[in-house]
Structures are given as structure tokens and as C-alpha cells.
Coordinates of C-alpha atoms in Angstrom, one line a residue:
M1 CA 61.1 -26.4 -55.6
A2 CA 57.4 -25.7 -55.7
S3 CA 54.9 -25.4 -52.9
V4 CA 52.1 -28.3 -53.6
L5 CA 48.6 -29.1 -52.4
V6 CA 47.7 -32.4 -52.0
V7 CA 43.9 -33.2 -51.9
E8 CA 43.5 -37.1 -51.4
D9 CA 41.1 -38.7 -48.7
D10 CA 43.2 -41.9 -49.0
Q11 CA 45.4 -41.9 -46.3
F12 CA 47.6 -44.2 -47.9
V13 CA 48.0 -42.6 -50.8
R14 CA 47.9 -39.1 -49.8
S15 CA 51.2 -40.3 -47.1
A16 CA 52.9 -41.4 -50.2
L17 CA 52.6 -38.7 -52.3
I18 CA 53.7 -36.6 -49.5
R19 CA 56.6 -38.1 -49.0
H20 CA 57.6 -38.3 -52.4
L21 CA 57.1 -34.9 -53.1
T22 CA 58.7 -34.0 -50.2
E23 CA 62.0 -36.2 -50.9
A24 CA 62.1 -34.1 -54.3
A25 CA 62.2 -30.9 -52.2
H26 CA 59.0 -29.7 -52.7
T27 CA 56.5 -28.1 -50.0
V28 CA 53.9 -30.0 -49.4
R29 CA 50.4 -28.9 -47.6
S30 CA 47.6 -31.9 -47.6
V31 CA 43.9 -32.1 -46.8
G32 CA 41.2 -34.6 -47.3
T33 CA 38.1 -32.9 -48.3
A34 CA 37.0 -30.3 -50.9
L35 CA 36.2 -27.7 -48.6
E36 CA 39.6 -27.7 -47.0
A37 CA 41.3 -27.5 -50.2
L38 CA 39.1 -24.2 -51.3
R39 CA 40.2 -22.7 -48.2
E40 CA 43.7 -23.4 -48.5
V41 CA 44.3 -22.5 -51.9
A42 CA 42.1 -18.9 -50.6
H43 CA 44.7 -18.2 -48.2
V44 CA 47.8 -19.4 -49.6
G45 CA 49.8 -19.3 -52.7
F46 CA 50.3 -22.8 -54.3
D47 CA 52.2 -23.5 -57.5
V48 CA 50.2 -26.5 -58.2
V49 CA 47.4 -28.3 -56.9
I50 CA 46.9 -32.6 -57.0
L51 CA 43.1 -33.1 -56.8
D52 CA 41.7 -36.5 -56.2
L53 CA 38.0 -37.1 -57.6
G54 CA 36.5 -39.4 -55.1
L55 CA 36.6 -36.7 -52.2
P56 CA 34.1 -37.3 -49.2
D57 CA 32.3 -34.1 -49.2
L58 CA 31.8 -33.0 -52.6
D59 CA 33.2 -34.6 -56.2
G60 CA 36.4 -33.3 -57.3
G61 CA 35.0 -32.4 -60.5
E62 CA 32.6 -29.8 -58.8
A63 CA 35.7 -29.0 -56.5
L64 CA 37.5 -28.3 -59.8
K65 CA 34.9 -25.7 -61.1
M66 CA 35.2 -23.8 -57.6
L67 CA 38.8 -23.7 -57.4
R68 CA 38.7 -22.2 -60.9
G69 CA 36.4 -19.7 -59.9
I70 CA 39.0 -18.3 -57.2
T71 CA 42.5 -19.2 -58.7
D72 CA 44.4 -20.1 -61.8
V73 CA 46.5 -22.1 -59.8
P74 CA 47.6 -25.2 -62.3
V75 CA 45.5 -28.4 -61.3
I76 CA 46.7 -32.0 -62.1
I77 CA 43.5 -34.5 -61.8
A78 CA 44.5 -37.7 -60.0
T79 CA 41.6 -40.1 -60.5
A80 CA 40.8 -44.0 -60.8
R81 CA 37.8 -43.0 -63.3
D82 CA 39.3 -43.5 -67.0
D83 CA 36.1 -42.7 -68.9
E84 CA 37.2 -40.5 -71.8
A85 CA 34.0 -38.2 -71.5
E86 CA 34.7 -37.5 -68.2
I87 CA 38.7 -36.7 -68.6
V88 CA 37.3 -34.5 -71.7
R89 CA 34.9 -32.6 -69.7
L90 CA 37.6 -32.2 -66.8
L91 CA 39.7 -30.4 -69.2
N92 CA 36.9 -28.2 -70.4
D93 CA 36.4 -27.4 -66.9
G94 CA 40.2 -26.1 -66.4
A95 CA 42.2 -28.9 -65.5
D96 CA 45.6 -29.0 -66.8
D97 CA 46.6 -32.4 -66.9
Y98 CA 45.2 -35.7 -65.4
L99 CA 46.5 -38.8 -64.2
T100 CA 44.9 -42.1 -63.9
K101 CA 45.6 -44.4 -60.7
P102 CA 47.5 -46.3 -60.1
F103 CA 50.3 -44.5 -61.5
S104 CA 54.0 -44.2 -60.8
V105 CA 55.9 -41.3 -58.3
E106 CA 58.0 -41.1 -62.1
H107 CA 55.2 -40.8 -63.7
L108 CA 53.8 -37.7 -61.2
S109 CA 56.9 -36.0 -61.2
A110 CA 57.3 -35.8 -65.3
R111 CA 53.6 -34.4 -65.3
M112 CA 54.1 -32.0 -62.4
A113 CA 57.2 -30.8 -63.9
A114 CA 55.5 -29.8 -67.2
V115 CA 52.8 -28.0 -65.7
L116 CA 55.4 -26.2 -63.6
R117 CA 57.6 -25.5 -66.7
R118 CA 54.5 -23.9 -68.2
S119 CA 53.3 -22.1 -65.3
R120 CA 56.4 -20.4 -64.9
A121 CA 57.1 -19.6 -68.3
T122 CA 53.8 -17.6 -68.2
A123 CA 54.8 -15.8 -65.1
A124 CA 58.4 -15.3 -65.9
G125 CA 58.1 -14.9 -69.6
A126 CA 58.5 -11.3 -71.6
E127 CA 55.8 -8.7 -71.4
P128 CA 53.0 -9.5 -74.1
P129 CA 52.4 -7.2 -76.9
S130 CA 50.5 -4.6 -76.2
R131 CA 49.0 -4.0 -79.4
V132 CA 45.5 -5.4 -79.6
I133 CA 45.3 -8.5 -82.7
Q134 CA 42.7 -8.0 -85.3
V135 CA 41.4 -10.8 -87.4
G136 CA 38.2 -10.4 -89.0
G137 CA 35.7 -9.7 -86.1
L138 CA 38.0 -11.4 -83.3
S139 CA 39.8 -8.7 -81.4
I140 CA 42.6 -10.0 -78.9
D141 CA 44.4 -8.0 -76.3
P142 CA 47.2 -10.0 -75.2
L143 CA 48.4 -7.5 -72.4
R144 CA 44.6 -7.2 -70.8
R145 CA 44.3 -10.9 -71.7
Q146 CA 40.9 -10.1 -72.9
A147 CA 38.9 -11.2 -76.4
E148 CA 36.0 -10.3 -78.2
L149 CA 34.1 -11.7 -80.8
D150 CA 32.0 -9.1 -83.1
G151 CA 32.2 -6.4 -80.3
V152 CA 31.2 -9.1 -77.8
A153 CA 33.3 -10.3 -74.8
L154 CA 34.4 -14.0 -75.0
D155 CA 34.4 -16.0 -71.6
L156 CA 37.7 -17.9 -72.1
T157 CA 39.7 -20.0 -69.5
R158 CA 43.4 -19.0 -69.3
R159 CA 44.6 -21.8 -71.9
E160 CA 41.9 -21.1 -74.5
F161 CA 43.0 -17.4 -74.2
D162 CA 46.4 -18.5 -75.0
L163 CA 45.8 -20.8 -77.9
L164 CA 43.7 -18.4 -79.5
A165 CA 46.1 -15.6 -78.8
F166 CA 49.0 -17.7 -80.2
L167 CA 47.0 -18.5 -83.2
A168 CA 45.9 -15.3 -84.3
G169 CA 49.2 -13.6 -84.0
R170 CA 49.9 -16.3 -87.0
P171 CA 46.7 -15.3 -89.3
G172 CA 46.7 -18.0 -92.1
V173 CA 49.8 -19.8 -91.0
V174 CA 48.9 -23.7 -90.4
V175 CA 50.6 -24.4 -86.8
A176 CA 51.6 -27.8 -86.3
R177 CA 50.5 -29.7 -83.1
R178 CA 54.3 -30.2 -81.8
E179 CA 54.6 -26.3 -82.0
L180 CA 51.2 -25.7 -80.2
L181 CA 52.4 -28.2 -77.3
A182 CA 55.9 -26.2 -77.1
E183 CA 54.2 -22.8 -77.2
V184 CA 50.9 -22.8 -75.5
W185 CA 51.4 -25.8 -73.3
Q186 CA 55.1 -25.7 -72.8
Q187 CA 55.7 -29.2 -73.5
S188 CA 58.1 -31.2 -76.0
Y189 CA 55.1 -34.0 -75.9
G190 CA 51.6 -34.9 -75.0
D191 CA 48.3 -36.2 -76.1
D192 CA 46.7 -34.9 -79.4
Q193 CA 43.7 -35.3 -77.1
T194 CA 44.1 -32.0 -75.2
I195 CA 44.8 -29.7 -78.3
D196 CA 41.5 -31.3 -79.5
V197 CA 39.4 -30.9 -76.7
H198 CA 40.9 -27.0 -76.2
L199 CA 40.1 -26.3 -80.1
S200 CA 36.7 -28.0 -79.7
W201 CA 35.8 -25.6 -76.6
L202 CA 36.8 -22.7 -78.4
R203 CA 35.2 -23.3 -81.5
R204 CA 32.0 -23.8 -79.5
K205 CA 32.7 -19.9 -77.9
L206 CA 33.3 -18.8 -81.3
G207 CA 30.0 -19.8 -82.9
E208 CA 31.4 -22.9 -85.2
T209 CA 32.1 -26.1 -85.0
A210 CA 34.9 -28.5 -87.0
A211 CA 32.2 -29.4 -89.6
K212 CA 31.4 -25.8 -90.4
P213 CA 34.6 -23.5 -89.4
R214 CA 34.6 -19.9 -89.6
Y215 CA 37.9 -19.0 -88.0
L216 CA 39.8 -22.5 -86.5
H217 CA 40.4 -24.6 -89.6
T218 CA 42.2 -28.0 -88.8
L219 CA 43.9 -29.7 -91.7
R220 CA 44.4 -33.4 -90.8
G221 CA 48.1 -34.6 -90.4
V222 CA 49.5 -31.1 -90.8
G223 CA 48.2 -28.5 -87.8
V224 CA 45.9 -25.7 -87.0
K225 CA 45.1 -22.5 -88.5
L226 CA 43.2 -19.1 -87.7
E227 CA 42.1 -16.8 -90.2
P228 CA 39.2 -14.5 -91.4
P229 CA 35.9 -15.9 -92.4
R230 CA 35.7 -15.4 -96.5

């Protein structure tokens, strides 16, 4: 059972989501505006937020950025928009997953289960290693969840840090995308685009590109490895 906040202004969709989630034994609260959502999240501990983009007071994309400023709660975007560039932007801004309307309740349940497994595995998992990982000019402290490049702190999202720390813990080893999905995203299946988006964003913060990599190297059809610049 999970505590879920549904942020949806369409009363029909909102009622259907509440009914389905309640029948699945989840505890559900719902609001119809972005500002109400921010107030709820600031005062109530939720396990997951389902966020519509077409809200009456504030675009859901902006609401996502504001949510990320106050909480790491998993956020699933529910949107009628299927523009790839916007989906990439939302993932970059901190969304954990997205669903394009209309979607089935089974699809929603599967996506929710995936983000909840990932979130709970992180919370209940073993204590992260205390040693600082050093790869070239990269310094990563898993316990404090801090990373530096050449002595300068990196501003990383939760998923970017997890991805960087996982790869840095295996320097020079090519890690398959399936393993990244399983270990970093806690998913047995998923869209490669999710990995590509986070790798692209991480490269930007490391001051490199896919065409001119320094630390992150992609081997097409094989996987990704992190190693110090030569």
C-alpha cells in the first residue's frame, strides 16, 4: 500500500484515478491545482505523486520544478502531450516516469509499482559504502551523496547521482543498459530513452558530449562505461 497524491483538474479523470487506486488499497489524496499540490507535498509525506500537466493555475512542468525544490518523492507525469522534446525536458527536470493519456489502469499500476520498488529499495537498502570513489578528477561520496569534478561540486539530481556513482564504482567496466535499468532504476524492463536522457544530462554537467567524451563512453549495442580521461 502506498500514499498517493493525484494532481488532476479533470474531475472525471480524477475520480477514476481515485477509485482505481483506492481499490488497489492505496491511500489517496487529490488536488486540482499546482499550488494545492505544493502545499500538500510540503505538509504530507507521500510515496508517489501523479502529476497532470494541464493544470489551471500553473503548467505542470513548472510545478514539477517547484516540487523538486522541496522533495525527492517519485513523480509520474500524466499527460495528453506526446511531444518527444517535452518528454525529454520533463525527465531532465526530475520526473521519474511519464504516461501519455489515455492510459489503462493496468499500465498505471505497472509504472507505479516500478517507481515504488525503486524508491523503497533505495530507502530500505544497505548503507551506502563510506569510502569516497575517485576516478580521475571525479570524487564521489556515496554516503553524503556528494560529487565533485576537479574540486568543484556537481549539482546532480537524485537519479544522475545514482547513475554516476554506479558507473564510477565499476571504472573501465562496460555496463549493459539492462543492468543499469535493474540496478539504478530498479526495473526489469524500460525505455532506453530514459537512460539516454540521463546520460546526456550527466555529460553536460561533466563538461563533455557524446561526440567528445571524457569520462562517459557509450559502446553502441553493448553498454556504457566510465573511466578517467587519457
